[in-house]
Coordinates of C-alpha atoms and ligand atoms in Angstrom, one line a residue:
Chain B
X5 CA 12.3 3.7 93.2
X6 CA 11.0 6.6 94.1
X7 CA 13.6 8.8 95.5
X8 CA 13.2 12.3 97.2
X9 CA 16.6 14.0 97.6
X10 CA 16.6 17.2 100.1
X11 CA 13.3 18.5 98.7
X12 CA 12.4 22.0 99.8
X13 CA 9.2 23.8 99.1
X14 CA 8.7 27.5 100.2
X15 CA 5.1 29.2 99.0
X16 CA 5.1 32.4 97.2
X17 CA 3.9 34.0 100.5
X18 CA 7.1 32.8 102.5
X19 CA 5.5 29.6 104.3
X20 CA 8.1 27.0 104.7
X21 CA 6.3 24.2 104.3
X22 CA 9.7 21.7 104.0
X23 CA 13.1 21.7 104.5
X24 CA 15.6 19.2 103.9
X25 CA 13.1 16.3 103.1
X26 CA 15.0 13.0 102.1
X27 CA 13.5 9.4 101.6
X28 CA 14.2 6.4 99.2
X29 CA 11.2 4.5 99.2
X30 CA 11.5 1.1 96.9
X31 CA 9.0 -0.6 94.9
X32 CA 6.2 -2.1 96.6
X33 CA 6.5 -0.6 99.5
X34 CA 3.9 1.1 101.6
X35 CA 5.1 4.4 103.5
X36 CA 3.2 6.2 106.0
X37 CA 3.4 10.0 106.6
X38 CA 2.0 10.7 109.9
X39 CA 2.1 14.3 111.4
X40 CA 0.5 16.9 113.0
X41 CA -1.7 19.4 110.9
X42 CA 0.1 21.9 108.9
X43 CA 3.5 19.9 109.2
X44 CA 3.4 19.8 105.3
X45 CA 2.1 16.3 104.2
X46 CA -0.1 17.7 101.5
X47 CA 2.7 19.8 100.3
X48 CA 5.1 16.6 99.9
X49 CA 2.4 14.5 97.9
X50 CA 1.8 17.7 95.9
X51 CA 5.2 17.6 95.1
X52 CA 6.0 14.0 94.2
X53 CA 2.5 14.0 92.2
X54 CA 4.1 17.0 89.5
X55 CA 1.2 19.2 90.8
X56 CA 3.7 21.8 92.4
X57 CA 7.4 21.9 92.0
X58 CA 9.9 22.1 94.9
X59 CA 11.8 25.1 95.8
X60 CA 15.1 23.1 95.8
X61 CA 15.9 19.5 95.5
X62 CA 14.5 16.9 93.1
X63 CA 12.0 13.8 93.2
X64 CA 13.1 10.6 91.3
X65 CA 11.2 8.2 89.9
X66 CA 13.2 5.2 88.4
X67 CA 15.8 8.2 88.2
X68 CA 13.9 10.4 85.7
X69 CA 13.0 13.8 88.2
X70 CA 9.3 14.7 88.2
X71 CA 8.6 17.8 87.3
X72 CA 4.8 17.7 85.7
X73 CA 2.3 14.7 86.6
X74 CA 3.7 11.7 85.6
X75 CA 2.3 8.7 83.9
X76 CA 3.3 6.3 86.4
X77 CA 2.0 8.7 89.5
X78 CA -1.5 8.7 90.6
X79 CA -2.8 11.2 93.3
X80 CA -6.0 10.6 95.5
X81 CA -6.9 14.0 97.2
X82 CA -7.8 14.6 100.6
X83 CA -11.7 15.3 99.3
X84 CA -12.7 12.6 96.5
X85 CA -13.1 15.6 93.8
X86 CA -15.0 13.3 91.4
X87 CA -16.6 15.2 88.7
X88 CA -20.3 15.8 89.2
X89 CA -21.3 15.7 85.3
X90 CA -19.9 12.1 85.0
X91 CA -21.5 8.9 86.1
X92 CA -19.8 6.6 88.6
X93 CA -18.4 4.4 85.7
X94 CA -17.2 7.3 84.1
X95 CA -15.7 9.0 87.0
X96 CA -13.7 5.6 87.5
X97 CA -12.4 5.3 83.8
X98 CA -11.6 9.3 83.5
X99 CA -8.3 8.2 82.8
X100 CA -8.4 5.7 80.4
X101 CA -9.9 7.6 77.7
X102 CA -6.8 6.5 75.2
X103 CA -8.0 2.5 75.8
X104 CA -10.7 0.9 73.8
X105 CA -14.2 1.2 74.9
X106 CA -14.5 -2.7 75.7
X107 CA -11.4 -2.6 77.6
X108 CA -11.9 0.2 79.6
X109 CA -15.5 -0.7 80.4
X110 CA -14.0 -4.1 81.8
X111 CA -11.3 -2.7 83.9
X112 CA -13.8 0.2 85.3
X113 CA -16.3 -2.8 86.2
X114 CA -13.2 -4.7 87.8
X115 CA -11.9 -2.1 90.1
X116 CA -15.5 -1.2 91.1
X117 CA -16.3 -4.5 92.2
X118 CA -13.0 -4.5 93.9
X119 CA -13.9 -1.6 95.7
X120 CA -17.5 -3.3 96.4
X121 CA -19.4 -0.4 94.3
X122 CA -20.3 -2.8 91.2
X123 CA -24.2 -1.8 91.6
X124 CA -23.5 2.1 91.6
X125 CA -21.8 2.2 88.2
X126 CA -24.4 4.2 86.9
X127 CA -25.3 6.6 89.8
X128 CA -24.5 10.2 89.8
X129 CA -21.7 11.4 92.2
X130 CA -24.4 13.6 94.1
X131 CA -26.3 10.4 95.2
X132 CA -23.4 8.4 96.7
X133 CA -21.9 8.8 100.4
X134 CA -19.0 10.4 101.6
X135 CA -16.9 6.8 102.1
X136 CA -18.6 5.5 98.5
X137 CA -17.5 8.9 97.0
X138 CA -14.2 8.2 98.2
X139 CA -13.7 4.7 97.3
X140 CA -14.5 5.7 93.5
X141 CA -11.6 8.2 94.2
X142 CA -9.7 5.3 95.2
X143 CA -10.6 3.2 92.0
X144 CA -10.0 5.9 89.6
X145 CA -6.8 6.0 90.8
X146 CA -6.1 2.5 91.0
X147 CA -7.5 1.6 87.2
X148 CA -4.9 3.7 85.8
X149 CA -2.5 1.2 86.9
X150 CA 0.2 3.5 88.6
X151 CA 3.5 2.7 89.9
X152 CA 2.9 5.1 92.5
X153 CA 0.0 5.8 94.2
X154 CA -0.3 8.6 96.5
X155 CA -3.1 8.7 99.1
X156 CA -3.7 12.0 101.2
X157 CA -5.6 11.0 104.0
X158 CA -8.6 8.8 101.9
X159 CA -10.4 7.7 105.0
X160 CA -10.3 10.5 107.4
X161 CA -13.6 11.5 107.3
X162 CA -15.0 8.1 108.0
X163 CA -16.0 5.6 110.8
X164 CA -14.1 2.9 112.1
X165 CA -15.7 0.2 110.6
X166 CA -16.2 1.8 107.4
X167 CA -12.5 2.7 107.6
X168 CA -11.4 -0.6 108.2
X169 CA -13.5 -1.5 105.3
X170 CA -11.5 0.4 103.0
X171 CA -8.0 -0.7 104.4
X172 CA -9.0 -4.5 103.4
X173 CA -9.9 -2.9 99.8
X174 CA -7.3 -0.9 99.7
X175 CA -5.2 -3.9 100.6
X176 CA -6.6 -6.4 97.8
X177 CA -6.4 -3.6 95.3
X178 CA -2.3 -3.2 96.5
X179 CA -1.8 -7.1 96.3
X180 CA -3.0 -7.0 92.4
X181 CA 0.2 -5.0 91.0
X182 CA 1.8 -3.8 94.0
X183 CA 2.3 -0.4 93.4
X184 CA 4.2 2.0 95.7
X185 CA 1.7 3.4 97.9
X186 CA 2.6 6.6 100.1
X187 CA -0.6 7.2 102.2
X188 CA -0.7 10.4 104.7
X189 CA -2.8 9.4 107.7
X190 CA -3.4 11.2 111.3
X191 CA -4.7 7.7 112.5
X192 CA -1.6 5.8 114.5
X193 CA -3.4 2.7 114.0
X194 CA -4.4 3.3 110.5
X195 CA -0.4 3.7 109.8
X196 CA 0.1 0.5 112.0
X197 CA -2.7 -1.6 109.9
X198 CA -1.1 -0.5 106.5
X199 CA 2.3 0.7 106.2
X200 CA 5.7 -1.2 106.1
X201 CA 7.0 2.0 107.6
X202 CA 6.0 5.3 109.4
X203 CA 7.8 8.5 108.6
X204 CA 6.8 10.9 111.4
X205 CA 7.1 14.6 110.3
X206 CA 6.6 17.7 112.5
X207 CA 6.2 21.4 111.3
X208 CA 7.7 24.8 111.0
X209 CA 9.2 24.0 109.0
X210 CA 7.9 20.7 107.8
X211 CA 10.5 17.9 108.1
X212 CA 11.3 14.4 109.0
X213 CA 11.2 14.0 112.7
X214 CA 11.6 9.9 113.0
X215 CA 10.9 6.7 111.0
X216 CA 9.1 3.6 112.8
X217 CA 9.5 0.2 110.8
X218 CA 6.5 -2.1 110.8
X219 CA 7.5 -5.6 110.3
X220 CA 5.2 -8.2 108.8
X221 CA 3.5 -10.6 109.2
X222 CA 1.2 -8.5 111.5
X223 CA -2.2 -8.5 112.5
X224 CA -4.2 -5.7 114.3
X225 CA -3.4 -6.9 118.2
X226 CA -0.5 -8.8 117.3
X227 CA 2.9 -7.6 119.6
X228 CA 4.6 -6.1 116.7
X229 CA 1.8 -4.3 116.0
X230 CA 1.1 -3.2 119.2
X231 CA 5.1 -2.3 120.0
X232 CA 5.0 -0.3 116.6
X233 CA 1.6 1.6 117.6
X234 CA 3.3 2.4 120.9
X235 CA 6.2 4.0 119.9
X236 CA 4.5 5.8 116.7
X237 CA 2.1 7.6 119.1
X238 CA 5.3 8.5 121.4
X239 CA 7.3 9.8 118.1
X240 CA 4.3 11.6 117.3
X241 CA 3.6 13.2 120.4
X242 CA 7.3 14.2 120.9
X243 CA 7.6 16.0 117.2
X244 CA 4.1 18.1 118.2
X245 CA 6.2 18.8 121.6
X246 CA 4.6 17.2 123.9
X247 CA 6.2 15.1 126.5
X248 CA 3.9 12.4 127.8
X249 CA 4.3 9.1 129.9
X250 CA 4.2 7.3 126.8
X251 CA 7.2 8.7 125.5
X252 CA 8.7 8.1 128.4
X253 CA 8.4 4.5 128.5
X254 CA 10.9 2.8 125.9
X255 CA 9.3 1.2 123.3
Chain K
X17 CA -33.0 13.8 73.1
X18 CA -31.3 11.7 75.6
X19 CA -28.7 12.8 78.4
X20 CA -26.5 10.4 76.5
X21 CA -27.0 11.8 72.9
X22 CA -27.0 15.0 74.2
X23 CA -23.5 14.6 76.1
X24 CA -22.0 13.1 73.3
X25 CA -23.1 15.9 70.7
X26 CA -21.3 18.4 73.1
X27 CA -18.4 15.0 73.0
X28 CA -17.5 14.9 76.9
X29 CA -17.3 11.4 77.1
X30 CA -17.3 8.7 75.1
X31 CA -19.2 6.0 77.2
X32 CA -22.7 6.1 75.9
X33 CA -24.1 3.1 77.1
X34 CA -23.5 3.7 80.7
X35 CA -24.4 7.1 80.3
X36 CA -27.7 6.6 78.9
X37 CA -28.4 3.8 81.7
X38 CA -27.4 6.3 84.3
X39 CA -29.9 9.0 82.9
X40 CA -32.5 6.1 82.3
X41 CA -32.0 5.2 86.0
X42 CA -32.5 8.5 87.2
X43 CA -35.2 10.0 84.9
X44 CA -37.1 6.8 86.3
X45 CA -38.5 7.8 89.4
X46 CA -39.4 11.0 88.1
X47 CA -41.0 10.5 84.7
X48 CA -42.4 7.5 85.7
X49 CA -44.7 8.2 88.9
X50 CA -47.9 9.5 89.0
X51 CA -46.8 11.5 92.3
X52 CA -44.7 13.9 90.5
X53 CA -47.4 14.1 87.4
X54 CA -49.2 15.1 90.3
X55 CA -46.5 17.8 91.4
X56 CA -46.1 18.9 87.9
X57 CA -49.9 19.6 88.0
X58 CA -50.2 21.3 91.1
X59 CA -47.2 23.5 90.4
X60 CA -49.0 24.5 86.9
X61 CA -51.9 25.3 88.7
X62 CA -50.3 27.6 91.1
X63 CA -48.3 29.2 88.7
X64 CA -51.4 30.3 86.3
X65 CA -53.4 31.2 89.5
X66 CA -53.0 34.6 90.2
X67 CA -52.7 35.9 86.1
X68 CA -55.7 34.0 85.8
X69 CA -57.7 35.8 89.2
X70 CA -56.8 39.0 87.6
X71 CA -57.5 38.7 84.3
X72 CA -61.1 37.3 85.5
X73 CA -61.7 39.9 87.7
X74 CA -60.8 42.1 85.3
X75 CA -63.4 40.8 83.0
X76 CA -66.2 40.8 85.5
X77 CA -65.1 44.8 86.3
X78 CA -65.7 45.6 82.9
X79 CA -69.0 43.5 82.4
X80 CA -70.5 45.5 85.4
X81 CA -69.9 48.7 84.1
X82 CA -67.2 49.5 86.6
X83 CA -64.8 50.3 83.8
X84 CA -65.7 51.5 80.8
X85 CA -63.3 49.5 78.7
X86 CA -62.7 52.1 75.7
X87 CA -58.5 52.4 77.0
X88 CA -58.9 49.2 78.7
X89 CA -60.5 46.7 76.7
X90 CA -62.0 43.9 78.6
X91 CA -60.1 40.5 78.2
X92 CA -62.8 38.9 75.8
X93 CA -62.1 41.6 73.5
X94 CA -58.3 41.3 73.4
X95 CA -58.7 37.8 72.9
X96 CA -61.3 38.2 70.5
X97 CA -58.8 40.9 68.5
X98 CA -55.9 38.4 68.6
X99 CA -58.1 35.5 67.0
X100 CA -59.2 37.9 64.2
X101 CA -55.5 38.6 63.7
X102 CA -54.9 35.0 63.6
X103 CA -57.7 33.9 61.7
X104 CA -56.7 36.7 58.5
X105 CA -53.3 35.4 58.7
X106 CA -51.8 38.8 59.9
X107 CA -50.8 37.3 63.1
X108 CA -48.8 34.7 61.5
X109 CA -46.9 37.1 59.3
X110 CA -46.0 39.4 62.0
X111 CA -45.0 36.6 64.5
X112 CA -42.8 35.1 61.9
X113 CA -41.1 38.8 61.1
X114 CA -40.5 39.1 64.8
X115 CA -39.3 35.5 65.8
X116 CA -37.0 35.5 63.0
X117 CA -35.4 39.2 64.2
X118 CA -34.8 37.9 67.4
X119 CA -33.7 33.9 66.0
X120 CA -30.8 36.1 63.7
X121 CA -30.0 38.4 66.6
X122 CA -30.0 35.7 69.5
X123 CA -27.8 33.6 66.9
X124 CA -25.0 36.1 66.2
X125 CA -25.3 38.0 70.1
X126 CA -24.6 34.7 71.8
X127 CA -22.3 33.1 69.5
X128 CA -20.1 36.3 69.8
X129 CA -20.6 36.5 73.5
X130 CA -19.8 32.5 73.6
X131 CA -16.5 33.0 71.8
X132 CA -15.6 36.0 73.2
X133 CA -16.3 35.0 76.9
X134 CA -14.5 32.0 76.0
X135 CA -11.7 33.3 74.9
X136 CA -11.6 36.2 77.7
X137 CA -11.7 33.2 80.0
X138 CA -9.0 30.5 78.9
X139 CA -6.4 33.2 77.5
X140 CA -5.2 36.3 80.2
X141 CA -3.4 38.1 77.5
X142 CA -6.5 38.3 75.4
X143 CA -8.6 39.2 79.0
X144 CA -6.3 41.9 79.5
X145 CA -6.4 43.3 75.8
X146 CA -10.5 42.9 75.0
X147 CA -12.2 42.7 78.7
X148 CA -11.8 46.4 79.8
X149 CA -12.9 47.5 76.5
X150 CA -15.8 45.6 76.4
X151 CA -16.8 46.4 79.7
X152 CA -16.5 50.1 79.2
X153 CA -19.0 49.4 76.0
X154 CA -21.5 47.6 78.4
X155 CA -21.7 50.7 80.4
X156 CA -23.0 52.2 76.9
X157 CA -27.3 52.0 76.9
X158 CA -27.8 49.8 74.0
X159 CA -30.7 52.0 72.8
X160 CA -28.1 54.7 72.3
X161 CA -26.6 52.9 69.4
X162 CA -29.8 53.0 67.6
X163 CA -29.2 56.3 65.7
X164 CA -25.7 55.1 64.7
X165 CA -27.0 51.6 63.5
X166 CA -29.6 53.4 61.1
X167 CA -26.9 55.4 59.9
X168 CA -24.5 52.8 59.0
X169 CA -26.9 50.1 58.3
X170 CA -29.9 51.3 56.9
X171 CA -33.2 51.1 58.4
X172 CA -34.1 47.6 56.8
X173 CA -33.6 44.4 58.8
X174 CA -30.0 44.9 59.5
X175 CA -29.8 47.6 62.1
X176 CA -33.1 45.5 63.9
X177 CA -31.0 42.4 64.1
X178 CA -27.7 44.0 64.9
X179 CA -29.9 46.1 68.2
X180 CA -30.8 42.5 69.3
X181 CA -27.7 41.1 68.9
X182 CA -25.9 43.9 70.7
X183 CA -28.2 43.2 73.8
X184 CA -27.5 39.7 73.8
X185 CA -24.0 39.7 73.5
X186 CA -23.1 41.4 76.8
X187 CA -25.2 39.0 79.3
X188 CA -23.9 35.9 77.6
X189 CA -20.4 37.3 77.5
X190 CA -20.4 38.4 81.4
X191 CA -22.0 35.3 82.0
X192 CA -19.4 32.7 80.3
X193 CA -16.3 34.6 81.1
X194 CA -17.7 34.7 84.9
X195 CA -18.7 30.8 84.3
X196 CA -15.0 30.5 83.4
X197 CA -13.2 32.3 86.0
X198 CA -15.2 30.0 88.1
X199 CA -14.3 27.0 87.7
X200 CA -13.4 24.9 90.7
X201 CA -9.4 24.5 90.5
X202 CA -9.6 21.6 92.5
X203 CA -11.1 20.0 89.5
X204 CA -8.8 21.6 86.8
X205 CA -6.2 19.6 88.7
X206 CA -7.9 16.2 88.5
X207 CA -7.6 16.8 84.5
X208 CA -3.9 18.0 85.5
X209 CA -3.1 14.5 87.1
X210 CA -4.2 12.8 84.5
X211 CA -2.2 14.7 82.3
X212 CA -4.9 15.7 79.8
X213 CA -3.9 18.2 77.2
X214 CA -5.0 21.7 77.0
X215 CA -7.9 20.9 74.4
X216 CA -8.8 18.0 76.4
X217 CA -8.8 19.7 79.7
X218 CA -11.3 22.4 77.9
X219 CA -13.3 19.6 76.4
X220 CA -14.0 17.5 79.5
X221 CA -13.2 19.6 82.2
X222 CA -13.8 23.4 81.5
X223 CA -16.7 22.8 79.0
X224 CA -19.4 20.6 81.3
X225 CA -18.3 23.0 84.5
X226 CA -19.2 26.2 82.8
X227 CA -22.6 24.8 81.1
X228 CA -24.8 25.3 83.9
X229 CA -23.6 29.2 84.2
X230 CA -23.8 29.1 80.0
X231 CA -27.4 28.2 80.2
X232 CA -28.4 30.9 82.5
X233 CA -26.6 33.4 80.4
X234 CA -28.0 32.1 77.2
X235 CA -31.4 32.1 78.8
X236 CA -30.9 36.1 80.1
X237 CA -30.0 36.8 76.8
X238 CA -33.0 35.3 75.0
X239 CA -35.1 37.8 77.4
X240 CA -33.1 40.5 76.2
X241 CA -33.5 39.7 72.7
X242 CA -37.3 39.8 73.0
X243 CA -36.8 43.2 74.7
X244 CA -34.5 44.7 72.1
X245 CA -36.9 43.2 69.3
X246 CA -39.8 45.5 70.6
X247 CA -37.1 48.5 70.9
X248 CA -36.3 47.7 67.1
X249 CA -39.5 47.6 65.9
X250 CA -40.3 50.6 67.4
X251 CA -37.7 52.5 65.8
X252 CA -40.0 51.7 62.4
X253 CA -40.9 48.3 60.8
X254 CA -43.6 47.7 58.2
X255 CA -44.5 44.3 60.1
X256 CA -43.6 42.6 63.3
X257 CA -45.6 42.5 67.0
X258 CA -43.8 45.9 67.6
X259 CA -45.2 47.2 64.4
X260 CA -48.9 46.2 65.9
X261 CA -48.2 48.2 69.3
X262 CA -47.2 51.3 66.9
X263 CA -50.2 50.7 64.5
X264 CA -52.4 50.5 67.8
X265 CA -51.2 53.5 69.4
X266 CA -51.8 55.7 66.1
X267 CA -55.1 54.5 65.5
X268 CA -56.1 54.4 69.3
X269 CA -56.6 50.5 69.3
X270 CA -55.8 49.3 72.5
X271 CA -57.1 46.1 72.4
X272 CA -54.6 45.5 69.6
X273 CA -51.4 47.0 71.6
X274 CA -52.5 44.0 74.6
X275 CA -53.0 41.8 71.7
X276 CA -49.5 42.3 70.5
X277 CA -48.3 42.5 74.2
X278 CA -50.0 38.9 74.9
X279 CA -48.6 37.2 71.9
X280 CA -45.4 38.9 73.3
X281 CA -45.6 37.2 76.6
X282 CA -46.7 34.2 75.2
X283 CA -44.1 33.7 72.2
X284 CA -41.3 34.9 75.1
X285 CA -42.1 32.3 77.9
X286 CA -42.4 29.9 74.8
X287 CA -38.8 30.6 73.8
X288 CA -37.4 29.9 77.2
X289 CA -39.0 27.1 77.3
X290 CA -37.8 25.2 74.8
X291 CA -34.2 26.7 75.9
X292 CA -35.0 24.8 79.1
X293 CA -36.1 21.9 77.3
X294 CA -33.6 21.3 75.0
X295 CA -30.6 22.0 77.6
X296 CA -31.9 20.1 80.4
X297 CA -30.6 16.8 79.7
X298 CA -27.4 18.3 79.7
X299 CA -27.5 19.4 83.4
X300 CA -29.1 16.3 84.9
X301 CA -26.1 15.8 86.9
X302 CA -26.8 18.7 88.7
X303 CA -27.5 18.6 92.6
X304 CA -28.7 22.0 93.2
X305 CA -31.4 23.7 95.8
X306 CA -34.1 24.3 93.4
X307 CA -34.9 20.4 93.4
X308 CA -35.6 20.3 97.6
X309 CA -37.0 24.0 97.9
Ligands
ATP22 N1 -0.8 27.5 98.8 C1 -0.4 27.4 99.5 N2 0.0 29.2 99.6 C2 0.9 29.2 101.0 N3 0.8 28.2 102.2 C3 0.5 27.0 101.8 C4 -0.1 26.6 100.7 N4 -0.7 25.3 100.9 C5 0.0 25.0 102.5 N5 0.6 26.3 103.0 C6 1.4 26.1 103.9 O1 1.9 25.3 104.1 C7 2.0 24.3 105.1 C8 2.1 22.9 104.9 O2 0.6 22.7 104.5 P1 0.6 21.4 104.3 O3 -1.0 21.4 103.6 O4 1.0 20.4 103.3 O5 -0.3 20.4 105.9 P2 -0.8 19.3 105.9 O6 0.3 18.2 106.7 O7 -1.3 18.7 104.9 O8 -2.1 19.3 106.9 P3 -3.3 18.4 107.1 O9 -3.1 17.4 108.1 O10 -4.1 19.6 107.8 O11 -3.9 18.6 105.7 C9 0.9 25.2 105.9 O12 1.6 26.0 107.2 C10 0.1 25.7 105.3 O13 -0.3 26.8 105.9
MG23 MG1 -3.4 17.9 103.9

């Protein structure tokens, strides 16, 4: 269980990025964080990853407070951040240096196959497209077998078709070990396609606006997905201070 | 040396098989194809076109009697002098003396420069303690040390090597500490997410990230090493290419001076090419504009 208890973050320059964030995320849940630009989504992920420390409140994973990067928590940044001097396979295996080489190679090969990049293991990052690089970043996080995986808008730079492809890859990887996933996204359809629950945030200061539960099973064009998409969109509009026709219609 | 072998000596990543396969996959389209060879040949011809033209013009001008050639001997005479020096074995002696001084000074200066740059680049306290002083010393023209070095170290080899080492030290120090200061914080965070120890972070992220900058600094340092070996040999030596220069001046032998200059140019270029050749496998991953321009 990942619990975020009354977490606030004020940066050194006085920016109030987050206030009073409270969330409990059960194991295996896929949670989407939705919200306009600057509402503190990246800040929240960095706190959970232990890269920054909260100004107030605590973040706990199975009871233990997270104050520094934690072996069970993986993070995929908003950009791929591959190490340019390592091949694709070496990048994926970066977090496995403690394992024997044979084991490492096998796990890297497995996860590369999962993201459809088996043929690219010996290439350099510069030779890959943006979408391929992002898949490598996802593979690098998954291969370390995290309990909690944080994804910061991993698909935002991709076209719709590639994105749906990657959704499938992500769900396939998730199904293997069922880690808790916190996924930041701007895309309502993406939140509905992947998440069990979507949390809408609002800015100045960053806080939680509301939550939408997306029941399973569902497919992209089911009534459930349609209703969830509509209410999420209305909430997102409201969180940004925009009252629209959609918001006037009860979901 | 393959990229994999080189990388393993430096100890970046242990996964040698994939690395070597990667290097092979990358080098194949270059080294193997005839087009790439052709491009190298064209580039070589372009590079020697202007110097060769000048040399030829000069030779023809002398032969046509446009210049007398006493103070400005034609290339054929300079080459003849160089050949004579080579045949008598004198050239080897002088080249050896000069190269030994450059090598010792370069190793000492570059080693200290890398060490100082690495320490001040990674330990803030050391940076605040040491960097201002070194920056002030850097402002002193290196030749100003010559009298002091002679007083302290005598007139034999030590002051010469010390002068060269001083000349090499500063560009290497500045280059390395600057390269460390400009390592991308985003890549360091990747290391933090995977909970690398300080040492592992230095070895697996900082070292490869500063390698390109360090190699550029070493090349600059090597160039300055050749600059300062001349200065050192001009201040009094009984052997070395710089001695040939002095002697040529004293006995009015411009062809010998030019022969020594030619030898310097060749040695400097060869040493730089060797450095580039040895370090190229380490930088194969780079995505730089040079490849497309
Ligand atoms: N290092 C920092 N120092 C000061 N302020 C910061 C820092 N990082 C972020 N902020 C501020 O905190 C707020 C939240 O930023 P954050 O990056 O978390 O937003 P976000 O929701 O991820 O936005 P986006 O969707 O555009 O990525 C913004 O107002 C931003 O300007
Ligand atoms: Mg962000």
